[in-house]
XYZ file of N, CA and C in Angstrom:
558
model
N 56.056 76.094 40.883
C 56.649 75.524 40.415
C 56.888 75.660 38.398
N 57.593 76.883 38.237
C 57.080 77.448 37.261
C 58.670 76.705 35.944
N 57.857 76.608 34.677
C 58.959 76.004 33.747
C 59.378 77.251 32.848
N 60.445 77.627 32.716
C 60.695 78.597 31.759
C 61.592 77.589 30.515
N 60.772 77.672 29.032
C 61.298 76.547 27.993
C 61.296 77.850 26.675
N 62.529 78.132 26.691
C 63.324 78.672 25.841
C 63.528 78.101 24.602
N 62.869 79.115 23.289
C 63.175 78.295 22.473
C 64.594 78.040 21.546
N 64.347 77.504 20.478
C 65.960 77.679 19.827
C 66.097 78.745 19.369
N 67.625 79.559 19.794
C 67.675 80.929 19.717
C 68.095 81.395 18.393
N 68.539 80.472 17.781
C 68.836 80.353 16.320
C 67.531 80.433 15.307
N 66.437 80.405 16.135
C 65.068 80.244 15.000
C 64.676 82.087 15.105
N 63.966 81.864 14.116
C 63.316 82.977 14.058
C 61.989 83.802 14.297
N 62.238 84.382 15.587
C 61.016 84.954 16.503
C 60.004 85.944 15.295
N 60.520 86.763 14.290
C 59.667 87.351 13.991
C 59.291 86.709 12.134
N 59.273 85.535 12.262
C 58.793 84.573 10.661
C 57.998 85.181 10.364
N 57.256 84.973 9.414
C 56.087 85.325 8.465
C 55.805 87.088 9.294
N 56.398 87.495 9.502
C 56.633 88.994 9.971
C 55.372 89.526 11.363
N 55.703 87.904 12.082
C 55.154 87.852 13.425
C 55.562 89.123 14.448
N 54.401 89.782 15.429
C 55.337 90.662 16.277
C 55.909 89.701 17.141
N 56.946 89.737 18.030
C 57.458 89.356 18.978
C 58.066 90.351 20.164
N 57.653 90.223 21.379
C 57.962 91.111 21.960
C 59.473 91.957 22.628
N 60.190 90.845 22.534
C 61.564 90.831 22.446
C 62.376 90.845 21.122
N 63.812 91.341 20.991
C 64.552 91.173 20.199
C 64.356 89.758 19.388
N 64.892 89.200 20.339
C 64.868 87.578 19.552
C 64.716 86.410 21.146
N 64.573 85.301 20.685
C 64.600 84.249 22.013
C 65.192 84.398 23.232
N 66.413 84.813 22.379
C 67.622 84.943 23.363
C 67.564 86.221 24.489
N 67.539 87.253 23.983
C 66.678 88.603 24.549
C 65.528 88.061 25.510
N 64.784 87.560 25.127
C 63.715 87.238 26.268
C 63.677 86.316 27.314
N 64.992 85.186 26.924
C 65.634 84.616 27.924
C 65.870 84.975 28.651
N 67.069 85.735 28.298
C 67.943 86.861 29.610
C 67.260 87.429 30.170
N 66.652 88.085 29.639
C 65.465 89.391 30.485
C 64.488 88.790 31.275
N 63.930 87.687 30.795
C 63.315 87.243 32.032
C 64.216 86.499 32.876
N 65.057 85.857 33.250
C 65.995 85.822 34.268
C 66.728 86.604 35.315
N 66.617 87.570 34.213
C 67.362 89.106 35.035
C 65.911 89.575 35.497
N 64.901 89.612 35.280
C 63.864 90.167 36.246
C 63.072 89.414 37.158
N 63.493 88.049 36.901
C 62.695 87.246 37.783
C 64.016 87.194 39.336
N 65.392 87.487 39.043
C 66.262 87.430 39.718
C 66.716 89.238 40.577
N 66.462 89.720 39.802
C 66.272 91.153 39.936
C 65.163 91.347 41.258
N 63.996 90.881 40.725
C 62.842 91.095 41.614
C 62.331 90.429 42.917
N 63.397 89.192 43.141
C 63.225 88.280 43.641
C 61.842 87.556 44.181
N 61.796 87.196 42.889
C 59.935 86.198 43.167
C 60.593 85.115 43.610
N 60.733 84.612 44.561
C 61.468 83.850 45.363
C 60.352 83.047 46.022
N 59.184 82.769 45.531
C 58.229 81.878 46.308
C 57.442 80.919 45.031
N 58.871 80.877 43.856
C 58.951 79.769 42.817
C 59.730 79.294 42.657
N 59.859 78.223 42.547
C 61.297 77.041 41.557
C 61.177 77.410 40.743
N 61.958 77.987 40.030
C 62.004 78.271 38.653
C 62.765 77.152 37.773
N 62.427 76.615 37.354
C 63.149 75.012 36.374
C 63.116 75.369 34.940
N 64.405 75.464 34.144
C 64.973 75.871 33.052
C 65.052 75.129 32.187
N 64.642 74.935 30.848
C 64.624 73.688 30.351
C 65.355 73.595 28.860
N 66.083 73.462 28.430
C 67.053 74.111 26.585
C 65.366 73.257 25.857
N 65.784 73.862 25.199
C 65.214 73.264 23.636
C 65.745 71.704 23.507
N 64.063 71.082 22.998
C 64.554 69.759 23.049
C 65.529 69.660 21.891
N 65.927 70.249 21.058
C 66.041 70.305 19.638
C 67.880 70.925 19.427
N 68.210 71.977 20.768
C 69.355 72.326 21.203
C 70.276 72.072 20.334
N 70.498 70.495 20.645
C 71.910 69.807 20.352
C 72.054 69.845 18.736
N 70.774 69.785 17.526
C 71.145 69.702 16.755
C 71.657 71.076 16.013
N 70.901 72.192 16.174
C 71.452 73.010 16.275
C 72.734 74.171 16.951
N 73.574 73.283 17.518
C 74.856 73.634 18.199
C 74.635 74.656 19.289
N 73.473 74.769 19.700
C 72.945 75.636 20.893
C 73.612 74.818 22.320
N 74.234 73.448 22.505
C 74.322 72.733 23.293
C 75.401 73.837 24.215
N 74.795 73.699 25.913
C 75.930 74.634 26.622
C 75.429 76.074 26.857
N 74.376 76.955 25.513
C 74.223 78.338 25.672
C 73.032 78.510 26.926
N 72.104 77.650 27.295
C 71.584 78.017 28.122
C 72.029 77.637 29.672
N 72.875 76.799 29.712
C 73.598 76.927 30.967
C 74.549 77.744 31.541
N 75.487 78.611 30.018
C 75.920 79.688 29.866
C 75.397 81.026 30.809
N 73.841 80.995 30.288
C 73.110 82.157 30.997
C 72.748 81.676 32.232
N 72.726 80.750 32.662
C 72.061 80.172 33.647
C 73.539 80.630 35.019
N 75.061 80.372 34.624
C 75.794 80.682 35.696
C 76.187 82.013 35.898
N 75.385 82.995 34.908
C 75.317 84.277 35.492
C 74.190 84.486 37.097
N 72.934 83.532 37.209
C 72.214 83.686 38.040
C 72.553 82.279 38.986
N 73.532 81.725 39.122
C 74.013 80.630 40.197
C 73.631 80.929 41.676
N 73.858 82.233 41.868
C 73.420 82.937 42.827
C 72.144 82.698 43.904
N 71.275 82.283 42.661
C 69.950 82.291 42.555
C 69.716 80.783 43.462
N 69.508 79.922 44.128
C 68.879 79.064 44.486
C 67.597 78.257 43.917
N 66.536 79.163 43.599
C 65.703 79.130 43.210
C 65.413 78.810 41.622
N 66.591 78.983 41.141
C 66.469 78.964 39.679
C 67.417 77.677 39.164
N 66.987 76.796 38.309
C 67.736 75.621 38.622
C 67.533 75.108 36.735
N 68.519 74.476 36.605
C 68.822 73.813 34.917
C 67.684 72.308 34.837
N 66.773 72.386 34.049
C 66.242 70.535 34.270
C 67.204 70.039 32.811
N 67.755 69.338 32.702
C 68.838 68.570 31.771
C 67.271 68.361 31.114
N 67.572 68.234 29.844
C 66.980 67.606 28.562
C 66.698 66.111 28.862
N 68.019 65.378 29.017
C 67.990 64.041 28.980
C 68.027 63.075 30.648
N 67.419 64.365 31.553
C 66.814 63.564 32.742
C 65.404 63.896 32.613
N 64.912 64.379 32.200
C 63.347 64.738 32.305
C 62.795 64.996 31.361
N 61.334 64.145 30.810
C 61.052 64.226 30.057
C 60.007 65.701 29.442
N 59.109 66.281 28.466
C 59.016 67.493 28.752
C 57.308 66.905 29.303
N 56.705 65.650 28.789
C 55.545 65.143 29.382
C 55.587 65.330 31.283
N 56.717 65.151 31.672
C 56.832 64.827 32.920
C 56.699 66.410 33.191
N 57.207 67.562 32.401
C 57.129 68.411 32.791
C 55.564 69.221 33.428
N 55.201 69.150 32.235
C 53.707 69.752 31.695
C 53.298 68.737 32.979
N 53.107 67.572 33.469
C 52.528 67.327 34.538
C 52.875 67.768 35.823
N 54.008 68.103 36.092
C 54.714 68.785 37.216
C 54.705 70.138 37.713
N 54.714 71.004 36.646
C 55.279 72.215 36.819
C 53.429 72.853 36.820
N 53.423 74.389 37.625
C 52.187 74.995 37.537
C 52.223 75.633 36.278
N 52.815 76.155 35.583
C 52.737 77.156 34.248
C 54.079 77.053 33.582
N 54.106 77.851 32.193
C 55.291 77.562 31.574
C 55.488 79.055 30.914
N 56.627 79.541 30.633
C 56.992 80.594 30.194
C 57.780 80.157 29.066
N 57.399 80.955 27.729
C 57.933 80.320 26.016
C 57.503 81.499 25.452
N 58.365 81.381 24.058
C 57.891 82.588 23.112
C 56.612 82.502 22.768
N 56.361 81.595 21.795
C 55.314 81.063 21.295
C 55.571 79.796 20.685
N 55.965 78.579 21.901
C 56.088 77.810 21.632
C 55.006 76.443 21.688
N 54.778 75.679 21.355
C 53.554 74.387 21.447
C 53.438 73.765 22.172
N 54.864 74.050 23.900
C 55.035 74.027 24.786
C 53.609 74.064 25.377
N 53.487 75.863 24.944
C 52.273 76.585 26.048
C 50.891 75.835 25.364
N 50.776 75.292 24.457
C 49.402 74.686 24.048
C 49.324 73.236 24.647
N 50.620 72.318 24.940
C 50.548 71.198 25.612
C 50.490 71.475 27.295
N 50.629 72.620 28.078
C 50.246 73.102 28.962
C 48.626 73.806 29.135
N 48.328 74.291 28.212
C 46.716 74.393 28.311
C 45.988 73.352 28.381
N 46.575 72.473 27.973
C 45.494 71.171 27.839
C 45.424 70.617 28.989
N 46.397 70.582 29.986
C 46.579 70.054 30.926
C 45.731 71.485 31.886
N 45.206 72.638 31.826
C 44.648 73.351 32.277
C 45.273 74.161 33.223
N 46.728 74.898 32.196
C 47.582 75.788 32.920
C 47.949 76.826 31.880
N 48.096 77.832 32.478
C 48.114 79.264 31.793
C 49.381 78.885 31.268
N 49.505 79.122 30.038
C 50.826 79.353 29.746
C 51.308 81.166 29.182
N 52.371 81.917 29.685
C 52.198 82.928 28.971
C 53.554 83.008 27.994
N 52.862 83.559 26.893
C 53.803 83.561 25.911
C 54.262 85.091 25.442
N 55.365 85.181 24.537
C 55.692 86.643 24.085
C 55.476 86.763 22.773
N 54.929 85.965 21.959
C 54.480 86.279 20.376
C 53.577 85.124 19.841
N 52.849 85.696 18.760
C 52.154 85.222 18.372
C 52.625 83.497 18.440
N 51.218 82.689 18.341
C 51.502 81.425 17.824
C 50.790 80.900 17.938
N 50.648 79.602 17.014
C 49.527 78.924 16.477
C 47.715 78.462 17.223
N 48.521 79.075 18.291
C 47.293 78.912 19.665
C 46.645 80.154 20.524
N 47.419 81.387 19.749
C 47.229 82.700 20.042
C 45.737 83.141 19.755
N 44.665 83.842 19.757
C 44.081 84.222 20.470
C 42.450 83.181 20.675
N 42.882 82.719 21.256
C 41.838 81.657 21.721
C 41.502 81.502 22.861
N 42.129 82.363 23.602
C 41.781 82.638 25.209
C 42.094 81.136 26.062
N 43.265 80.573 25.623
C 43.593 79.520 26.337
C 45.149 79.886 26.778
N 46.117 81.088 26.497
C 46.730 81.353 27.173
C 47.404 82.911 27.030
N 48.004 83.388 28.286
C 48.099 84.727 28.490
C 49.209 85.532 27.585
N 48.788 86.118 26.696
C 49.227 86.930 25.838
C 49.775 88.584 25.921
N 50.617 88.954 26.681
C 50.798 90.410 27.031
C 51.310 90.970 25.856
N 51.020 91.973 25.520
C 51.023 93.074 24.301
C 52.396 93.960 24.078
N 53.094 94.077 25.354
C 54.169 94.877 25.872
C 55.325 94.132 26.769
N 56.393 94.501 27.121
C 57.313 93.442 27.422
C 57.034 94.174 29.611
N 56.233 95.221 29.815
C 55.726 95.696 30.632
C 54.450 94.864 31.133
N 54.195 94.556 30.170
C 53.000 93.432 30.824
C 53.390 91.997 30.835
N 54.267 91.887 30.183
C 55.110 90.578 30.295
C 55.303 89.907 31.651
N 56.002 91.318 32.133
C 56.344 91.369 33.614
C 55.473 91.687 34.707
N 54.692 91.736 33.993
C 53.800 92.043 35.377
C 53.120 91.024 35.507
N 52.851 89.991 34.263
C 52.496 88.434 34.232
C 53.251 87.865 35.289
N 54.594 87.902 34.800
C 55.811 87.149 36.148
C 55.432 87.820 37.454
N 54.696 88.811 37.885
C 54.747 89.039 39.043
C 53.323 88.410 40.065
N 52.265 87.896 38.856
C 51.475 87.446 38.952
C 51.142 86.043 39.279
N 52.186 85.574 38.904
C 52.556 84.093 38.080
C 51.699 82.897 38.832
N 52.292 83.585 40.502
C 51.893 82.390 41.069
C 50.076 82.813 41.761
N 49.451 83.786 41.451
C 48.113 83.688 41.507
C 47.284 83.072 40.871
N 47.953 83.103 39.405
C 46.916 82.354 38.232
C 45.868 81.221 38.609
N 44.888 81.802 37.692
C 43.701 80.494 38.062
C 43.833 79.645 36.693
N 43.562 78.412 36.903
C 43.553 77.078 36.005
C 42.772 77.755 35.154
N 42.745 77.602 33.680
C 41.879 77.281 32.376
C 40.592 76.491 33.273
N 39.256 77.171 32.520
C 37.983 76.420 32.944
C 37.764 75.208 31.636
N 37.191 74.458 32.026
C 36.785 72.929 31.627
C 36.681 73.600 30.333
N 36.299 74.417 29.590
C 35.839 74.915 28.151
C 37.130 75.396 27.531
N 37.904 75.493 28.118
C 39.333 76.683 27.783
C 39.893 74.949 27.472
N 40.062 74.181 28.358
C 40.508 73.082 28.072
C 40.413 72.346 27.283
N 39.126 72.199 26.823
C 38.346 71.572 25.698
C 39.358 72.119 24.461
N 38.772 73.701 24.360
C 39.537 74.288 23.142
C 41.349 73.772 22.721
N 41.470 73.683 24.297
C 43.140 73.559 23.991
C 43.359 72.256 22.999
N 42.088 71.185 23.576
C 42.260 69.876 23.159
C 42.311 69.869 21.679
N 40.876 70.476 21.041
C 40.854 70.587 19.928
C 41.624 71.284 19.190
N 42.295 72.456 19.897
C 43.512 73.166 18.780
C 44.777 72.100 18.482
N 44.892 71.531 20.147
C 46.061 70.299 19.774
C 46.252 69.343 18.335
N 44.963 69.144 18.989
C 43.748 67.699 17.506
C 44.450 67.829 16.492
N 43.393 69.233 15.908
C 43.989 70.050 14.675
C 45.369 69.828 14.175
N 45.605 70.900 15.202
C 47.247 71.361 14.866
C 47.773 69.752 14.288
N 47.958 68.560 14.954
C 48.886 67.775 15.236
C 48.213 67.002 13.857
N 46.882 66.500 13.883
C 46.099 65.201 12.955
C 46.321 66.478 11.862
N 45.393 67.137 11.871
C 44.742 68.086 10.211
C 45.927 69.219 9.827
N 46.650 69.892 10.603
C 47.952 70.771 9.988
C 49.091 70.033 10.059
N 49.121 68.888 10.537
C 50.326 68.356 10.569
C 51.299 69.110 11.118
N 51.209 70.058 11.874
C 52.434 70.615 12.867
C 53.615 69.123 13.540
N 53.098 68.103 13.575
C 53.625 67.254 14.336
C 53.995 67.429 15.628
N 53.092 67.709 16.555
C 53.626 67.471 18.006
C 54.210 66.312 18.087
N 55.368 66.417 18.891
C 55.203 64.724 19.713
C 54.037 64.230 20.476
N 53.577 64.092 20.326
C 52.466 63.266 21.293
C 52.017 61.946 21.159
N 51.999 61.084 22.022
C 51.363 59.708 22.102
C 50.306 59.826 21.125
N 49.941 58.565 20.776
C 48.321 58.031 20.609
C 47.677 58.317 21.908
N 48.181 57.622 22.493
C 47.503 57.340 23.894
C 46.908 58.609 24.633
N 47.788 59.581 24.545
C 47.426 60.531 24.613
C 46.061 61.606 24.528
N 45.846 61.131 23.092
C 44.445 61.705 22.471
C 43.476 60.656 22.931
N 44.001 59.159 23.205
C 43.060 58.480 23.960
C 42.452 59.166 25.437
N 43.834 59.433 26.217
C 43.264 59.543 27.727
C 42.953 61.396 27.707
N 43.103 61.775 26.828
C 42.748 63.403 27.395
C 41.331 64.061 26.471
N 41.457 63.425 25.149
C 40.036 63.765 24.601
C 39.005 63.250 24.322
N 38.043 63.959 25.465
C 36.611 62.726 25.459
C 35.780 63.313 24.684
N 36.021 64.640 24.440
C 34.689 65.489 23.361
C 35.213 66.028 22.054
C-alpha cells in the first residue's frame, strides 16, 4: 500500500530557488497518476490523500477531479481527510510519494522510505529517496514494491531531524508529545 500525498497545489514548489522535478505540485500529482496507470503497476494499492489544509486554500475537490480520470483503475483509491488520520496512514502504508512534504519525514521515522520530488528540510540525510530527474523518479515508482526498510541508524537520524525541526527550528509538525515519548529513545 503506497500513499500518494500531494501538496497544496497553490503552494510554491520553487520557493527559495529550490529545484523541483516537475513544473509544480499539480503537475507532479497528475504525471504520477498517469505513470502508475499506464505502467499498470497493479501489485500495489495506491491511496491518494488530499493535503489536510486544502479546504483552507480553496482546493476542495481538485484531487477528486483528477482521480475521476483514473476511476477505471481499481487499485487507485481516494483516502478522505475526514475519515483517516495521517498518523494511521503512516502506520498502515508501506511508503509515501510526496513533493517535499513533512509527511516524508514522518514515514522515515517509521522506517519507511519516502520518495520526494524536490528538496525538503530532511534532504541529503540518506533517509529519503531523492531522484535527480523525472526519469529517475519514475524508476523509483517501478521499484517501489522492492524498497528496503530504513536501517536503525537511518531511523534514529530521522527521529533526531524531526525533533530538531519541531522543537528547535519550530517547523510546527503536528506531532503529539506522546509521539516523542514513544519513538525517540536515543
